[in-house]
């Protein structure tokens, strides 16, 4: 199995010392940061917006992948691009004209990501799979950190892996939600290459460095 990339989700960080926490995951080997943007409509929770993203951008050299859990994301693509996002991930369920939204992200010069919820079938990706750099499979229902990994999403990860390989694409396959040292190997065996982890990194009693090591090299 290839070593997974880790996207540390700052949703689980201590926001009173966000700069330090970002530095700690960078030192521990995080490949990028994952920023969860929630609008209280697409998902029941509200998190933070471009202002916080901009502050994080100033505090780190790590790429900032930005997971837009917002209704009609087209309204905010430019704002998040200006704030420092390296990649914008939009939901198939939140974008009315997904193809156009993906084209617009590309035109902004950013990496293009698409996310699908647990109840959305993988088939929805077929018409746009060759347009994206990254597919994010939600392994919990989006909206909150610290939820339990849904095993029923595993076959879907494998389906998407097969489709990516069949088409000879280099698309990254990322999983998000409930990823810890016990669930990470399942997602990786199913075909994922990138792990989003919030609670398992920032909330680990073992500390950030050890937590990151356990995710990268599960035993
Ligand atoms: C959930 C978010 C996740 C969240 C993951 O809606 O998309 O990125 O931060 O948190 P954990 O790793 O705690 O499940
Ligand atoms: Zn996320």
mmCIF file of C-alpha atoms and ligand atoms in Angstrom:
data_model
loop_
_atom_site.group_PDB
_atom_site.id
_atom_site.type_symbol
_atom_site.label_atom_id
_atom_site.label_comp_id
_atom_site.label_asym_id
_atom_site.label_seq_id
_atom_site.Cartn_x
_atom_site.Cartn_y
_atom_site.Cartn_z
ATOM 1 C CA UNK A 1 0.000 0.000 0.000
ATOM 2 C CA UNK A 2 1.368 3.454 -0.861
ATOM 3 C CA UNK A 3 1.850 5.918 1.936
ATOM 4 C CA UNK A 4 -1.302 8.044 2.199
ATOM 5 C CA UNK A 5 -1.309 11.806 2.093
ATOM 6 C CA UNK A 6 -2.772 13.497 5.159
ATOM 7 C CA UNK A 7 -4.993 16.555 5.019
ATOM 8 C CA UNK A 8 -5.332 17.837 8.585
ATOM 9 C CA UNK A 9 -8.791 19.314 9.194
ATOM 10 C CA UNK A 10 -8.510 22.403 11.374
ATOM 11 C CA UNK A 11 -12.170 22.084 12.382
ATOM 12 C CA UNK A 12 -10.906 20.045 15.345
ATOM 13 C CA UNK A 13 -8.060 22.446 16.207
ATOM 14 C CA UNK A 14 -7.941 24.743 19.215
ATOM 15 C CA UNK A 15 -8.945 28.048 17.619
ATOM 16 C CA UNK A 16 -7.499 30.069 20.476
ATOM 17 C CA UNK A 17 -4.053 29.011 19.244
ATOM 18 C CA UNK A 18 -4.684 28.178 15.626
ATOM 19 C CA UNK A 19 -1.264 29.378 14.410
ATOM 20 C CA UNK A 20 0.584 26.999 16.763
ATOM 21 C CA UNK A 21 -1.675 24.087 15.874
ATOM 22 C CA UNK A 22 -1.128 24.634 12.157
ATOM 23 C CA UNK A 23 2.618 24.745 12.718
ATOM 24 C CA UNK A 24 2.454 21.524 14.747
ATOM 25 C CA UNK A 25 0.710 19.531 11.993
ATOM 26 C CA UNK A 26 3.104 20.934 9.397
ATOM 27 C CA UNK A 27 6.097 19.810 11.480
ATOM 28 C CA UNK A 28 4.457 16.415 11.988
ATOM 29 C CA UNK A 29 4.306 15.902 8.225
ATOM 30 C CA UNK A 30 0.816 16.938 7.125
ATOM 31 C CA UNK A 31 0.706 17.220 3.345
ATOM 32 C CA UNK A 32 -1.930 19.930 3.423
ATOM 33 C CA UNK A 33 -4.608 21.535 5.544
ATOM 34 C CA UNK A 34 -8.320 20.866 5.077
ATOM 35 C CA UNK A 35 -10.655 23.788 5.732
ATOM 36 C CA UNK A 36 -14.322 22.993 6.291
ATOM 37 C CA UNK A 37 -16.627 25.814 5.253
ATOM 38 C CA UNK A 38 -20.207 25.344 6.523
ATOM 39 C CA UNK A 39 -23.102 27.708 5.885
ATOM 40 C CA UNK A 40 -25.874 26.426 8.160
ATOM 41 C CA UNK A 41 -28.021 25.623 5.087
ATOM 42 C CA UNK A 42 -26.256 22.943 3.063
ATOM 43 C CA UNK A 43 -25.232 21.431 6.398
ATOM 44 C CA UNK A 44 -26.771 22.117 9.820
ATOM 45 C CA UNK A 45 -23.605 23.666 11.233
ATOM 46 C CA UNK A 46 -21.814 26.992 10.672
ATOM 47 C CA UNK A 47 -18.013 27.068 10.792
ATOM 48 C CA UNK A 48 -15.914 29.906 9.353
ATOM 49 C CA UNK A 49 -15.377 31.836 6.151
ATOM 50 C CA UNK A 50 -12.686 33.491 4.010
ATOM 51 C CA UNK A 51 -11.393 35.667 6.860
ATOM 52 C CA UNK A 52 -10.171 32.664 8.856
ATOM 53 C CA UNK A 53 -8.828 31.034 5.693
ATOM 54 C CA UNK A 54 -6.816 34.176 4.978
ATOM 55 C CA UNK A 55 -5.344 34.120 8.493
ATOM 56 C CA UNK A 56 -4.317 30.474 8.101
ATOM 57 C CA UNK A 57 -2.809 31.267 4.688
ATOM 58 C CA UNK A 58 -0.547 33.820 6.361
ATOM 59 C CA UNK A 59 0.468 31.326 9.045
ATOM 60 C CA UNK A 60 1.605 28.406 6.861
ATOM 61 C CA UNK A 61 3.165 27.291 3.593
ATOM 62 C CA UNK A 62 0.970 24.179 3.444
ATOM 63 C CA UNK A 63 -1.609 24.065 0.631
ATOM 64 C CA UNK A 64 -5.121 24.899 1.812
ATOM 65 C CA UNK A 65 -7.749 22.608 0.374
ATOM 66 C CA UNK A 66 -11.121 24.152 1.019
ATOM 67 C CA UNK A 67 -14.192 21.960 1.410
ATOM 68 C CA UNK A 68 -17.215 24.068 0.564
ATOM 69 C CA UNK A 69 -20.240 22.666 2.400
ATOM 70 C CA UNK A 70 -22.333 25.566 1.216
ATOM 71 C CA UNK A 71 -25.395 25.948 -0.940
ATOM 72 C CA UNK A 72 -24.715 27.348 -4.437
ATOM 73 C CA UNK A 73 -20.942 27.553 -3.994
ATOM 74 C CA UNK A 74 -20.590 29.658 -7.180
ATOM 75 C CA UNK A 75 -21.356 32.718 -5.077
ATOM 76 C CA UNK A 76 -18.124 32.392 -3.104
ATOM 77 C CA UNK A 77 -15.502 30.809 -5.376
ATOM 78 C CA UNK A 78 -13.624 34.078 -5.988
ATOM 79 C CA UNK A 79 -13.662 35.000 -2.293
ATOM 80 C CA UNK A 80 -12.028 31.742 -1.232
ATOM 81 C CA UNK A 81 -9.555 31.877 -4.113
ATOM 82 C CA UNK A 82 -8.501 35.396 -3.061
ATOM 83 C CA UNK A 83 -8.202 34.319 0.563
ATOM 84 C CA UNK A 84 -5.574 31.717 -0.367
ATOM 85 C CA UNK A 85 -7.278 28.408 -1.178
ATOM 86 C CA UNK A 86 -5.139 26.025 -3.247
ATOM 87 C CA UNK A 87 -8.023 23.722 -4.120
ATOM 88 C CA UNK A 88 -11.781 24.226 -3.973
ATOM 89 C CA UNK A 89 -13.938 21.181 -3.324
ATOM 90 C CA UNK A 90 -17.657 21.502 -4.131
ATOM 91 C CA UNK A 91 -20.435 19.018 -3.474
ATOM 92 C CA UNK A 92 -22.350 17.381 -6.303
ATOM 93 C CA UNK A 93 -25.410 17.926 -4.114
ATOM 94 C CA UNK A 94 -24.842 21.667 -3.595
ATOM 95 C CA UNK A 95 -23.987 22.880 -7.084
ATOM 96 C CA UNK A 96 -26.897 23.388 -9.477
ATOM 97 C CA UNK A 97 -24.634 23.426 -12.524
ATOM 98 C CA UNK A 98 -21.719 21.300 -11.441
ATOM 99 C CA UNK A 99 -19.927 21.294 -14.797
ATOM 100 C CA UNK A 100 -19.851 25.078 -14.943
ATOM 101 C CA UNK A 101 -18.780 25.377 -11.315
ATOM 102 C CA UNK A 102 -15.840 23.032 -11.928
ATOM 103 C CA UNK A 103 -14.827 25.029 -15.016
ATOM 104 C CA UNK A 104 -14.927 28.216 -12.984
ATOM 105 C CA UNK A 105 -12.650 26.767 -10.288
ATOM 106 C CA UNK A 106 -10.185 25.706 -13.002
ATOM 107 C CA UNK A 107 -10.328 29.175 -14.547
ATOM 108 C CA UNK A 108 -9.377 30.653 -11.174
ATOM 109 C CA UNK A 109 -6.156 28.648 -11.421
ATOM 110 C CA UNK A 110 -6.973 26.360 -8.495
ATOM 111 C CA UNK A 111 -7.082 22.607 -8.121
ATOM 112 C CA UNK A 112 -10.556 21.262 -8.700
ATOM 113 C CA UNK A 113 -12.259 18.933 -6.241
ATOM 114 C CA UNK A 114 -15.682 17.343 -6.078
ATOM 115 C CA UNK A 115 -17.287 15.807 -2.978
ATOM 116 C CA UNK A 116 -20.112 13.293 -2.637
ATOM 117 C CA UNK A 117 -22.262 12.509 0.380
ATOM 118 C CA UNK A 118 -22.722 8.997 1.771
ATOM 119 C CA UNK A 119 -26.140 8.526 0.107
ATOM 120 C CA UNK A 120 -25.030 9.776 -3.322
ATOM 121 C CA UNK A 121 -24.082 7.052 -5.823
ATOM 122 C CA UNK A 122 -20.699 7.159 -7.546
ATOM 123 C CA UNK A 123 -22.355 7.213 -10.983
ATOM 124 C CA UNK A 124 -22.986 10.943 -10.568
ATOM 125 C CA UNK A 125 -19.243 11.510 -11.089
ATOM 126 C CA UNK A 126 -19.077 9.870 -14.510
ATOM 127 C CA UNK A 127 -19.755 12.953 -16.657
ATOM 128 C CA UNK A 128 -17.164 15.085 -14.855
ATOM 129 C CA UNK A 129 -14.530 12.674 -13.505
ATOM 130 C CA UNK A 130 -11.882 13.718 -16.033
ATOM 131 C CA UNK A 131 -12.367 17.391 -15.071
ATOM 132 C CA UNK A 132 -11.293 17.084 -11.450
ATOM 133 C CA UNK A 133 -7.982 16.679 -9.626
ATOM 134 C CA UNK A 134 -9.607 15.195 -6.566
ATOM 135 C CA UNK A 135 -12.705 13.243 -5.552
ATOM 136 C CA UNK A 136 -13.673 13.485 -1.901
ATOM 137 C CA UNK A 137 -15.894 10.693 -0.615
ATOM 138 C CA UNK A 138 -17.710 11.695 2.551
ATOM 139 C CA UNK A 139 -17.419 8.813 4.992
ATOM 140 C CA UNK A 140 -19.816 10.555 7.412
ATOM 141 C CA UNK A 141 -22.688 12.906 6.708
ATOM 142 C CA UNK A 142 -21.087 16.338 6.431
ATOM 143 C CA UNK A 143 -21.576 19.012 9.073
ATOM 144 C CA UNK A 144 -19.675 17.937 12.166
ATOM 145 C CA UNK A 145 -16.300 16.586 13.206
ATOM 146 C CA UNK A 146 -15.967 13.581 15.477
ATOM 147 C CA UNK A 147 -18.597 11.349 13.837
ATOM 148 C CA UNK A 148 -18.393 7.604 13.314
ATOM 149 C CA UNK A 149 -16.965 6.315 10.017
ATOM 150 C CA UNK A 150 -19.671 4.745 7.825
ATOM 151 C CA UNK A 151 -18.485 1.345 6.592
ATOM 152 C CA UNK A 152 -21.188 1.324 3.940
ATOM 153 C CA UNK A 153 -19.236 3.952 1.987
ATOM 154 C CA UNK A 154 -16.372 1.483 1.373
ATOM 155 C CA UNK A 155 -17.802 -0.199 -1.763
ATOM 156 C CA UNK A 156 -18.296 3.239 -3.293
ATOM 157 C CA UNK A 157 -14.634 4.122 -2.728
ATOM 158 C CA UNK A 158 -13.677 0.943 -4.583
ATOM 159 C CA UNK A 159 -16.075 1.746 -7.449
ATOM 160 C CA UNK A 160 -14.537 5.188 -7.895
ATOM 161 C CA UNK A 161 -10.999 3.778 -7.637
ATOM 162 C CA UNK A 162 -11.823 1.326 -10.463
ATOM 163 C CA UNK A 163 -13.302 4.080 -12.599
ATOM 164 C CA UNK A 164 -10.249 6.352 -12.108
ATOM 165 C CA UNK A 165 -7.873 3.507 -12.992
ATOM 166 C CA UNK A 166 -9.986 2.372 -15.944
ATOM 167 C CA UNK A 167 -9.829 5.864 -17.429
ATOM 168 C CA UNK A 168 -6.098 6.122 -16.672
ATOM 169 C CA UNK A 169 -6.582 9.271 -14.600
ATOM 170 C CA UNK A 170 -4.289 10.602 -11.878
ATOM 171 C CA UNK A 171 -7.236 11.841 -9.797
ATOM 172 C CA UNK A 172 -6.669 11.800 -6.047
ATOM 173 C CA UNK A 173 -9.234 9.871 -4.026
ATOM 174 C CA UNK A 174 -9.808 11.351 -0.614
ATOM 175 C CA UNK A 175 -11.926 10.226 2.334
ATOM 176 C CA UNK A 176 -13.377 12.574 4.932
ATOM 177 C CA UNK A 177 -15.045 11.809 8.245
ATOM 178 C CA UNK A 178 -14.300 9.449 11.110
ATOM 179 C CA UNK A 179 -10.782 8.686 9.869
ATOM 180 C CA UNK A 180 -8.530 7.308 12.617
ATOM 181 C CA UNK A 181 -5.855 4.582 12.864
ATOM 182 C CA UNK A 182 -8.587 1.902 12.866
ATOM 183 C CA UNK A 183 -10.646 3.153 9.904
ATOM 184 C CA UNK A 184 -7.809 4.535 7.741
ATOM 185 C CA UNK A 185 -6.581 1.069 6.638
ATOM 186 C CA UNK A 186 -10.116 0.168 5.493
ATOM 187 C CA UNK A 187 -10.401 3.310 3.365
ATOM 188 C CA UNK A 188 -6.901 2.808 1.949
ATOM 189 C CA UNK A 189 -7.558 -0.849 1.082
ATOM 190 C CA UNK A 190 -10.720 0.291 -0.709
ATOM 191 C CA UNK A 191 -8.604 2.595 -2.870
ATOM 192 C CA UNK A 192 -8.325 5.971 -1.138
ATOM 193 C CA UNK A 193 -5.022 7.857 -1.394
ATOM 194 C CA UNK A 194 -5.657 10.902 0.811
ATOM 195 C CA UNK A 195 -6.988 10.924 4.371
ATOM 196 C CA UNK A 196 -8.731 13.910 5.919
ATOM 197 C CA UNK A 197 -8.362 13.772 9.678
ATOM 198 C CA UNK A 198 -9.581 16.234 12.294
ATOM 199 C CA UNK A 199 -10.302 14.693 15.697
ATOM 200 C CA UNK A 200 -7.772 11.882 15.205
ATOM 201 C CA UNK A 201 -5.000 14.480 14.805
ATOM 202 C CA UNK A 202 -5.919 17.498 16.933
ATOM 203 C CA UNK A 203 -7.875 15.559 19.578
ATOM 204 C CA UNK A 204 -5.473 12.680 20.095
ATOM 205 C CA UNK A 205 -4.301 12.171 23.693
ATOM 206 C CA UNK A 206 -0.994 10.968 22.203
ATOM 207 C CA UNK A 207 -0.250 14.394 20.744
ATOM 208 C CA UNK A 208 -0.208 15.613 17.162
ATOM 209 C CA UNK A 209 3.125 14.092 16.075
ATOM 210 C CA UNK A 210 2.291 10.564 17.276
ATOM 211 C CA UNK A 211 -1.267 10.807 15.938
ATOM 212 C CA UNK A 212 0.020 11.714 12.480
ATOM 213 C CA UNK A 213 2.509 8.853 12.526
ATOM 214 C CA UNK A 214 -0.235 6.338 13.422
ATOM 215 C CA UNK A 215 -2.334 7.541 10.496
ATOM 216 C CA UNK A 216 0.512 7.365 7.989
ATOM 217 C CA UNK A 217 1.849 4.032 9.133
ATOM 218 C CA UNK A 218 -1.034 2.089 10.682
ATOM 219 C CA UNK A 219 -0.070 -1.202 12.268
HETATM 220 C C1 LIG B 1 -17.219 16.975 8.321
HETATM 221 C C2 LIG B 1 -16.000 17.608 7.717
HETATM 222 C C3 LIG B 1 -14.743 16.938 8.061
HETATM 223 C C4 LIG B 1 -14.392 16.955 9.521
HETATM 224 C C5 LIG B 1 -13.768 15.625 9.803
HETATM 225 O O1 LIG B 1 -18.360 17.518 7.758
HETATM 226 O O2 LIG B 1 -16.097 17.622 6.288
HETATM 227 O O3 LIG B 1 -13.638 17.438 7.292
HETATM 228 O O4 LIG B 1 -13.503 17.973 9.901
HETATM 229 O O5 LIG B 1 -13.652 15.493 11.159
HETATM 230 P P1 LIG B 1 -13.229 14.137 11.877
HETATM 231 O O6 LIG B 1 -11.884 13.747 11.334
HETATM 232 O O7 LIG B 1 -13.219 14.523 13.299
HETATM 233 O O8 LIG B 1 -14.290 13.111 11.546
HETATM 234 ZN ZN1 LIG B 2 -14.243 18.211 5.189
#
